[in-house]
Short mmCIF file of C-alpha atoms in Angstrom, two decimals:
data_model
loop_
_atom_site.label_atom_id
_atom_site.label_comp_id
_atom_site.label_asym_id
_atom_site.label_seq_id
_atom_site.Cartn_x
_atom_site.Cartn_y
_atom_site.Cartn_z
CA MET H 1 -24.32 -8.00 -18.04
CA HIS H 2 -25.78 -11.01 -16.21
CA GLN H 3 -23.39 -12.86 -14.14
CA ALA H 4 -23.82 -16.01 -16.02
CA ASP H 5 -22.84 -14.29 -19.27
CA ASP H 6 -19.77 -12.45 -17.81
CA PRO H 7 -16.49 -13.96 -18.98
CA LEU H 8 -14.68 -12.76 -15.95
CA PHE H 9 -14.51 -14.39 -12.51
CA SER H 10 -17.08 -12.88 -10.08
CA THR H 11 -14.43 -11.87 -7.53
CA PHE H 12 -14.98 -8.18 -7.81
CA ALA H 13 -18.02 -6.23 -6.68
CA ARG H 14 -17.29 -3.47 -9.38
CA ALA H 15 -19.04 -0.14 -9.34
CA ASN H 16 -21.24 0.56 -12.29
CA LEU H 17 -18.65 2.90 -13.71
CA SER H 18 -16.79 2.27 -16.90
CA VAL H 19 -13.55 4.45 -17.21
CA GLU H 20 -11.92 5.35 -20.42
CA ARG H 21 -8.95 7.64 -19.62
CA GLY H 22 -7.30 9.64 -17.07
CA GLU H 23 -5.68 13.12 -16.61
CA GLY H 24 -3.64 13.68 -13.53
CA VAL H 25 -6.16 13.46 -10.62
CA TRP H 26 -9.11 13.09 -12.94
CA LEU H 27 -10.77 10.03 -14.39
CA ILE H 28 -13.10 10.26 -17.43
CA ASP H 29 -15.81 7.65 -18.05
CA THR H 30 -17.12 6.34 -21.31
CA GLU H 31 -19.83 9.05 -21.26
CA GLY H 32 -17.40 11.81 -20.78
CA ARG H 33 -18.20 12.59 -17.05
CA ARG H 34 -15.05 13.62 -15.00
CA TYR H 35 -14.49 12.27 -11.58
CA LEU H 36 -12.06 13.53 -9.11
CA ASP H 37 -10.09 10.47 -8.45
CA LEU H 38 -9.21 10.13 -4.60
CA THR H 39 -8.78 6.40 -4.93
CA GLY H 40 -5.73 6.43 -6.86
CA GLY H 41 -6.10 2.76 -7.98
CA ILE H 42 -5.83 2.01 -4.27
CA ALA H 43 -2.49 4.08 -3.73
CA VAL H 44 -1.13 2.78 -7.07
CA ASN H 45 -1.32 5.89 -9.28
CA SER H 46 1.30 7.77 -7.29
CA LEU H 47 1.88 10.50 -10.01
CA GLY H 48 -1.66 10.45 -11.20
CA HIS H 49 -3.05 9.26 -14.56
CA ALA H 50 -1.12 9.42 -17.73
CA HIS H 51 1.81 11.24 -16.21
CA PRO H 52 3.89 12.57 -19.18
CA HIS H 53 7.24 11.42 -17.75
CA LEU H 54 6.01 7.91 -17.02
CA ALA H 55 4.14 7.66 -20.37
CA GLN H 56 7.29 8.68 -22.24
CA ALA H 57 9.45 6.32 -20.37
CA LEU H 58 7.24 3.42 -21.18
CA ALA H 59 6.78 4.48 -24.72
CA ASN H 60 10.58 4.64 -25.30
CA GLN H 61 11.15 1.33 -23.65
CA ALA H 62 8.38 -0.36 -25.46
CA GLY H 63 10.16 0.50 -28.82
CA LYS H 64 13.40 -1.20 -27.58
CA LEU H 65 12.79 -4.33 -25.41
CA TRP H 66 9.98 -5.78 -23.28
CA HIS H 67 11.13 -8.99 -21.80
CA VAL H 68 14.34 -11.06 -21.76
CA SER H 69 13.90 -12.97 -18.32
CA ASN H 70 16.44 -12.73 -15.39
CA LEU H 71 18.79 -15.08 -17.20
CA PHE H 72 20.45 -11.92 -18.47
CA GLU H 73 21.56 -8.55 -17.11
CA ILE H 74 18.94 -5.88 -17.21
CA PRO H 75 20.81 -2.56 -16.91
CA ASP H 76 17.70 -0.56 -15.67
CA GLN H 77 17.00 -3.18 -13.02
CA ARG H 78 20.59 -2.66 -11.54
CA ARG H 79 19.97 1.09 -11.76
CA LEU H 80 16.76 1.03 -10.00
CA GLY H 81 17.97 -1.45 -7.34
CA GLN H 82 21.05 0.98 -6.69
CA ARG H 83 18.67 3.92 -6.36
CA LEU H 84 16.38 2.27 -3.95
CA VAL H 85 19.43 0.97 -1.89
CA ASP H 86 20.79 4.51 -1.80
CA ALA H 87 17.57 6.01 -0.51
CA THR H 88 16.75 3.39 2.06
CA PHE H 89 18.09 1.18 4.89
CA ALA H 90 18.59 -1.71 2.35
CA ASP H 91 21.62 -3.30 0.61
CA LYS H 92 19.69 -5.62 -1.68
CA ALA H 93 16.59 -5.55 -3.82
CA PHE H 94 14.40 -8.29 -5.52
CA PHE H 95 11.84 -6.98 -8.16
CA THR H 96 8.51 -8.54 -8.30
CA ASN H 97 5.15 -7.89 -10.15
CA SER H 98 3.01 -7.13 -7.05
CA GLY H 99 2.82 -6.49 -3.38
CA ALA H 100 1.73 -10.05 -2.60
CA GLU H 101 4.86 -11.45 -4.38
CA ALA H 102 7.10 -8.95 -2.54
CA LEU H 103 5.67 -9.99 0.84
CA GLU H 104 6.19 -13.68 -0.27
CA CYS H 105 9.88 -12.95 -1.04
CA ALA H 106 10.15 -11.18 2.44
CA ILE H 107 8.67 -14.16 4.19
CA LYS H 108 11.08 -16.59 2.30
CA THR H 109 13.97 -14.27 3.07
CA ALA H 110 13.28 -14.37 6.79
CA ARG H 111 12.90 -18.28 6.92
CA ARG H 112 16.05 -18.70 4.72
CA TYR H 113 18.05 -16.38 6.87
CA HIS H 114 17.52 -18.49 9.97
CA TYR H 115 18.04 -21.65 7.89
CA VAL H 116 21.56 -20.62 6.83
CA SER H 117 22.30 -19.21 10.29
CA GLY H 118 21.94 -22.73 11.66
CA GLN H 119 18.32 -22.17 13.13
CA PRO H 120 16.03 -24.00 10.71
CA GLU H 121 13.57 -24.29 13.50
CA ARG H 122 12.92 -20.49 13.26
CA PHE H 123 10.19 -20.21 10.60
CA ARG H 124 7.09 -18.67 12.26
CA VAL H 125 6.20 -15.04 11.67
CA VAL H 126 4.20 -12.88 14.19
CA THR H 127 1.55 -10.71 12.55
CA PHE H 128 -1.33 -8.37 13.83
CA THR H 129 -5.05 -8.40 13.64
CA GLY H 130 -6.37 -6.07 10.91
CA ALA H 131 -3.53 -6.77 8.81
CA PHE H 132 -3.72 -7.13 5.04
CA HIS H 133 -0.71 -8.68 3.29
CA GLY H 134 -1.90 -9.98 0.03
CA ARG H 135 -4.03 -12.72 -1.57
CA THR H 136 -1.66 -15.66 -2.00
CA LEU H 137 -2.20 -18.70 0.36
CA ALA H 138 0.73 -17.62 2.50
CA THR H 139 -0.24 -13.84 2.69
CA ILE H 140 -3.91 -14.48 3.60
CA ALA H 141 -2.60 -16.66 6.46
CA ALA H 142 -0.36 -13.85 7.41
CA GLY H 143 -3.20 -11.33 7.36
CA GLY H 144 -5.46 -13.72 9.34
CA GLN H 145 -8.73 -12.29 8.30
CA ALA H 146 -11.55 -14.82 8.17
CA LYS H 147 -13.28 -13.46 5.18
CA TYR H 148 -10.17 -13.90 2.94
CA LEU H 149 -9.32 -17.28 4.58
CA GLU H 150 -12.81 -18.91 4.10
CA GLY H 151 -12.82 -21.77 1.74
CA PHE H 152 -9.13 -21.87 1.16
CA GLY H 153 -8.07 -24.22 3.89
CA PRO H 154 -6.15 -25.71 5.35
CA LYS H 155 -4.54 -22.36 6.49
CA VAL H 156 -0.81 -22.16 5.70
CA GLU H 157 1.06 -23.01 8.89
CA GLY H 158 3.67 -20.64 10.37
CA PHE H 159 1.84 -17.41 11.23
CA ASP H 160 0.90 -16.27 14.66
CA GLN H 161 -1.43 -13.35 14.96
CA VAL H 162 -1.62 -11.10 17.98
CA PRO H 163 -4.01 -8.18 18.65
CA PHE H 164 -3.16 -4.80 17.28
CA GLY H 165 -1.35 -2.77 19.82
CA ASP H 166 -1.21 -5.46 22.52
CA HIS H 167 2.47 -5.38 23.67
CA ASP H 168 2.05 -8.18 26.13
CA ALA H 169 0.60 -10.64 23.64
CA LEU H 170 3.26 -9.80 21.28
CA ARG H 171 5.95 -10.55 23.67
CA ALA H 172 4.19 -13.77 24.64
CA ALA H 173 3.98 -14.83 20.93
CA ILE H 174 7.71 -14.88 20.61
CA THR H 175 9.04 -18.39 20.85
CA PRO H 176 12.23 -20.32 19.89
CA GLU H 177 10.41 -20.90 16.41
CA THR H 178 9.88 -17.29 15.77
CA ALA H 179 11.74 -15.99 12.49
CA ALA H 180 10.27 -12.45 12.27
CA VAL H 181 7.64 -9.91 13.09
CA LEU H 182 5.68 -8.64 10.02
CA VAL H 183 3.92 -5.24 10.41
CA GLU H 184 2.44 -2.46 8.47
CA PRO H 185 3.55 1.00 9.75
CA ILE H 186 0.08 1.96 8.94
CA GLN H 187 -2.70 -0.42 8.36
CA GLY H 188 -4.48 0.55 5.13
CA GLU H 189 -7.10 -2.18 4.35
CA GLY H 190 -7.31 -2.36 8.30
CA GLY H 191 -8.76 1.07 8.57
CA ILE H 192 -5.94 3.51 8.43
CA ARG H 193 -4.57 2.55 11.80
CA ALA H 194 -1.03 3.83 12.36
CA VAL H 195 1.63 2.08 14.53
CA PRO H 196 2.99 4.96 16.92
CA ASP H 197 6.58 5.70 16.35
CA VAL H 198 7.52 4.54 19.92
CA CYS H 199 5.99 1.23 19.19
CA LEU H 200 7.91 0.82 16.00
CA LYS H 201 11.12 1.60 17.98
CA GLY H 202 9.92 -0.99 20.58
CA LEU H 203 9.56 -3.51 17.88
CA ARG H 204 12.96 -2.92 16.55
CA GLU H 205 14.29 -3.28 20.00
CA LEU H 206 12.25 -6.46 20.61
CA CYS H 207 13.46 -8.04 17.41
CA ASP H 208 17.17 -7.18 18.01
CA ARG H 209 16.96 -8.74 21.53
CA GLU H 210 15.37 -11.86 20.32
CA GLY H 211 17.58 -12.39 17.34
CA ILE H 212 14.76 -12.26 14.81
CA LEU H 213 13.97 -10.03 11.82
CA LEU H 214 11.74 -7.21 11.52
CA ILE H 215 9.71 -6.96 8.26
CA TYR H 216 7.68 -4.00 7.11
CA ASP H 217 4.85 -4.18 4.68
CA GLU H 218 4.95 -0.82 3.00
CA VAL H 219 3.08 -1.94 -0.10
CA GLN H 220 0.60 0.87 0.49
CA THR H 221 2.63 3.52 2.63
CA GLY H 222 5.80 3.44 0.50
CA VAL H 223 7.18 5.69 -2.23
CA GLY H 224 6.04 9.09 -0.83
CA ARG H 225 2.49 8.15 0.19
CA THR H 226 3.03 9.34 3.81
CA GLY H 227 5.13 12.38 3.00
CA THR H 228 8.45 10.54 3.38
CA PHE H 229 10.00 8.08 0.91
CA PHE H 230 8.98 5.18 3.15
CA ALA H 231 6.93 5.51 6.27
CA TYR H 232 9.31 3.88 8.63
CA GLU H 233 11.64 7.00 8.20
CA ARG H 234 9.28 8.94 10.52
CA SER H 235 10.19 6.69 13.43
CA GLY H 236 13.82 6.09 12.76
CA ALA H 237 13.27 2.29 13.28
CA ALA H 238 14.64 0.76 10.10
CA PRO H 239 13.56 -2.85 9.26
CA ASP H 240 15.62 -5.81 8.12
CA VAL H 241 13.44 -6.51 5.25
CA LEU H 242 10.68 -4.23 3.54
CA ALA H 243 8.01 -5.08 0.93
CA SER H 244 6.71 -2.33 -1.40
CA ALA H 245 4.62 -2.15 -4.52
CA LYS H 246 1.70 -0.09 -5.55
CA GLY H 247 3.12 3.38 -6.01
CA ILE H 248 6.49 2.36 -7.09
CA GLY H 249 5.24 1.51 -10.53
CA GLY H 250 2.90 4.47 -10.77
CA GLY H 251 0.23 2.25 -12.25
CA PHE H 252 2.51 -0.29 -14.01
CA PRO H 253 2.58 -3.84 -12.26
CA MET H 254 5.64 -3.77 -10.12
CA GLY H 255 6.81 -4.68 -6.61
CA VAL H 256 10.05 -4.90 -4.62
CA CYS H 257 11.50 -6.73 -1.64
CA LEU H 258 14.35 -4.70 0.08
CA ALA H 259 16.67 -6.13 2.54
CA THR H 260 19.88 -5.60 4.44
CA ALA H 261 22.86 -7.70 3.30
CA GLU H 262 22.72 -9.70 6.48
CA ALA H 263 19.01 -10.49 6.17
CA ALA H 264 19.39 -11.38 2.41
CA LYS H 265 22.47 -13.69 3.04
CA GLY H 266 20.49 -16.75 2.41
CA MET H 267 19.00 -15.69 -0.91
CA THR H 268 21.55 -17.36 -3.01
CA PRO H 269 21.16 -18.47 -6.77
CA GLY H 270 18.23 -20.86 -7.14
CA THR H 271 16.52 -19.98 -3.82
CA HIS H 272 13.85 -17.74 -5.34
CA GLY H 273 12.80 -16.61 -8.87
CA THR H 274 10.44 -14.66 -10.93
CA THR H 275 9.75 -14.78 -14.62
CA PHE H 276 8.48 -11.28 -15.17
CA GLY H 277 9.76 -9.43 -12.11
CA GLY H 278 12.36 -6.64 -13.01
CA ASN H 279 11.45 -6.65 -16.65
CA PRO H 280 12.67 -3.78 -18.79
CA LEU H 281 9.15 -2.19 -19.07
CA ALA H 282 8.76 -2.04 -15.38
CA MET H 283 12.28 -1.00 -14.65
CA ALA H 284 11.84 1.92 -17.11
CA VAL H 285 8.72 3.13 -15.34
CA GLY H 286 10.06 2.49 -11.82
CA ASN H 287 13.11 4.66 -12.65
CA ALA H 288 10.78 7.34 -14.04
CA VAL H 289 8.67 7.30 -10.92
CA LEU H 290 11.80 7.85 -8.68
CA ASP H 291 12.91 10.66 -11.03
CA VAL H 292 9.86 12.47 -9.84
CA VAL H 293 9.48 11.27 -6.17
CA LEU H 294 13.12 11.78 -5.29
CA ALA H 295 13.35 15.13 -6.98
CA GLU H 296 14.34 18.04 -4.68
CA GLY H 297 11.24 19.56 -2.99
CA PHE H 298 8.74 16.91 -4.19
CA LEU H 299 8.20 15.14 -0.84
CA GLU H 300 7.96 18.57 0.86
CA GLU H 301 5.23 19.60 -1.41
CA VAL H 302 3.44 16.25 -0.73
CA ARG H 303 3.47 17.16 3.05
CA ARG H 304 2.13 20.60 2.48
CA THR H 305 -0.77 19.29 0.26
CA ALA H 306 -1.47 16.59 2.84
CA SER H 307 -1.70 19.03 5.54
CA LEU H 308 -4.06 21.05 3.63
CA PHE H 309 -6.30 17.94 3.09
CA ARG H 310 -6.24 16.90 6.65
CA GLN H 311 -7.15 20.44 7.77
CA GLY H 312 -10.01 20.50 5.24
CA LEU H 313 -11.32 17.19 6.51
CA ALA H 314 -10.85 18.28 10.18
CA SER H 315 -13.04 21.29 9.50
CA LEU H 316 -15.73 18.87 7.99
CA GLN H 317 -15.56 16.88 11.16
CA ASP H 318 -16.28 19.93 13.11
CA ARG H 319 -19.19 20.90 10.77
CA TYR H 320 -20.70 17.42 10.66
CA PRO H 321 -20.02 15.90 14.09
CA ASP H 322 -23.13 13.76 13.58
CA MET H 323 -21.69 12.31 10.34
CA VAL H 324 -17.86 12.28 10.96
CA GLU H 325 -16.45 10.29 13.76
CA ALA H 326 -12.78 10.62 13.09
CA VAL H 327 -10.13 11.54 10.52
CA ARG H 328 -6.84 9.68 10.68
CA GLY H 329 -3.73 8.86 8.72
CA GLU H 330 -0.43 10.30 7.53
CA GLY H 331 0.55 12.16 4.38
CA LEU H 332 -1.89 11.40 1.63
CA LEU H 333 -3.00 8.03 3.14
CA ILE H 334 -6.13 9.45 4.86
CA GLY H 335 -9.09 7.84 6.34
CA LEU H 336 -12.48 9.37 7.34
CA LYS H 337 -14.59 7.24 9.58
CA PRO H 338 -18.29 8.30 9.19
CA THR H 339 -21.09 7.56 11.63
CA VAL H 340 -23.07 5.99 8.73
CA PRO H 341 -21.95 2.85 6.89
CA ASN H 342 -18.95 3.65 4.72
CA GLY H 343 -20.67 2.39 1.67
CA GLU H 344 -23.26 5.03 1.99
CA LEU H 345 -20.73 7.89 2.00
CA ILE H 346 -18.79 6.36 -0.94
CA THR H 347 -21.98 6.31 -2.96
CA ALA H 348 -22.79 9.89 -2.06
CA LEU H 349 -19.29 10.97 -2.99
CA ARG H 350 -19.64 9.30 -6.40
CA GLU H 351 -22.77 11.15 -6.91
CA GLU H 352 -20.75 14.33 -6.51
CA SER H 353 -18.20 12.83 -8.93
CA VAL H 354 -15.57 11.89 -6.27
CA LEU H 355 -14.11 8.45 -6.03
CA ALA H 356 -13.00 6.93 -2.72
CA ALA H 357 -12.24 3.41 -1.45
CA PRO H 358 -13.56 1.47 1.62
CA ALA H 359 -11.34 0.14 4.37
CA GLY H 360 -11.91 -1.74 7.54
CA ASP H 361 -13.40 -0.20 10.75
CA ASN H 362 -15.95 1.48 8.55
CA VAL H 363 -13.34 3.92 7.19
CA VAL H 364 -13.41 5.74 3.77
CA ARG H 365 -9.93 6.06 2.27
CA PHE H 366 -8.64 8.90 0.37
CA LEU H 367 -5.50 8.02 -1.63
CA PRO H 368 -5.02 10.69 -4.26
CA PRO H 369 -2.01 11.10 -6.45
CA LEU H 370 0.87 12.61 -4.76
CA THR H 371 0.86 15.20 -7.54
CA ILE H 372 -2.66 16.50 -6.49
CA THR H 373 -2.49 20.34 -6.30
CA ALA H 374 -3.83 22.70 -3.52
CA ASP H 375 -6.71 23.78 -5.78
CA GLU H 376 -7.73 20.11 -6.42
CA VAL H 377 -7.55 19.31 -2.62
CA ARG H 378 -9.89 22.28 -2.04
CA GLU H 379 -12.15 21.11 -4.79
CA GLY H 380 -12.17 17.61 -3.25
CA VAL H 381 -13.02 18.98 0.25
CA SER H 382 -15.76 20.98 -1.24
CA ARG H 383 -17.32 17.92 -2.86
CA ILE H 384 -16.93 15.92 0.13
CA ASP H 385 -18.91 18.65 1.99
CA ASP H 386 -21.53 18.45 -0.54
CA ALA H 387 -21.59 14.77 -0.10
CA LEU H 388 -22.01 14.85 3.67
CA ALA H 389 -24.60 17.55 3.41
CA ALA H 390 -26.66 15.46 0.98
CA LEU H 391 -26.28 12.29 3.02
CA ARG H 392 -27.39 14.19 6.18
CA ALA H 393 -30.37 15.72 4.40
CA LYS H 394 -31.28 12.17 3.01
CA ARG H 395 -31.11 10.46 6.50
CA GLN H 396 -33.04 13.36 8.29
CA GLY H 397 -35.67 12.99 5.51
CA ALA H 398 -35.99 9.42 6.03
CA ALA H 399 -36.23 9.86 9.87
CA ALA H 400 -38.96 12.48 9.44
#
């Protein structure tokens, strides 16, 4: 369709692929071609496409109640909140429709905390280069990436960005106006860059020492993606506030802001709100996701499958040292950095009926469902092998 005739905003550079349905890790297009979906809706389809338990939960709820607003009690909302509290550091939960909204809630929670603590001058949030925190005016300011800020000025005030991994710059950025440090335990959009465990512990100590809050953006890393329920568990450095989304809804729009009771003490009636957040449909699906992810043995299986995937990609790095510069990530949040432009590899993968997503630092992201099987991992590695071989041959032919 010509752009002028397209009824949609031209904000997405969509691939020429029209999908009709999905089954687990597979996507089927309108012509019946099957694709191994290693994109997972960008880490959203945590349990794959059309998972029967999620589909049944949604269908059951759809026949009873869709929406009432937060003027009334929603039993499944309280149930899901309690399950998240029981499984994490948190005491309180606020449900949203997306990750950006969860981050907005987290930022407001931090500012409000200092306001009710008698320190209204503490409103600034320190963030890191390469970060991605969403597309609202506040969250693009927090992320600080020029390509997302261009044309949307003036930039929202209150965010101080420091180089990723620069401890001295971080310490220098803390001032009497600082309210919090906001960090992704693993930068997804930024190129699958993990913050070392020792650094997360150092951040926790720094925030405690300075009397400021530590906020984790686990929109992409949460709900089993890295092999633990949340990525911070690996380090043992719990936050004061955490934003999550994507996988928690398994494909249904949903996010959550989690916080300790102390951090959330300023979030009293009327200070924040949402029309659709925590609606009965989302809560039914969210509870169904936790039924699976928190079941005994599930995360152990995720770790085993992830290890198999990483081993397979490492073997491809050994086989194609001229094509693969690095393999990085945790669990089933995996990045492969090719020596060619990542878009070329993504195109070659699509020709092998494999779907992958781009990331910063020229990385190709693999974000399969947590339910991907060992056989499907082997199939994926085999197809990635074929794509690399075809791309190598193409480039060698062009150079001849």
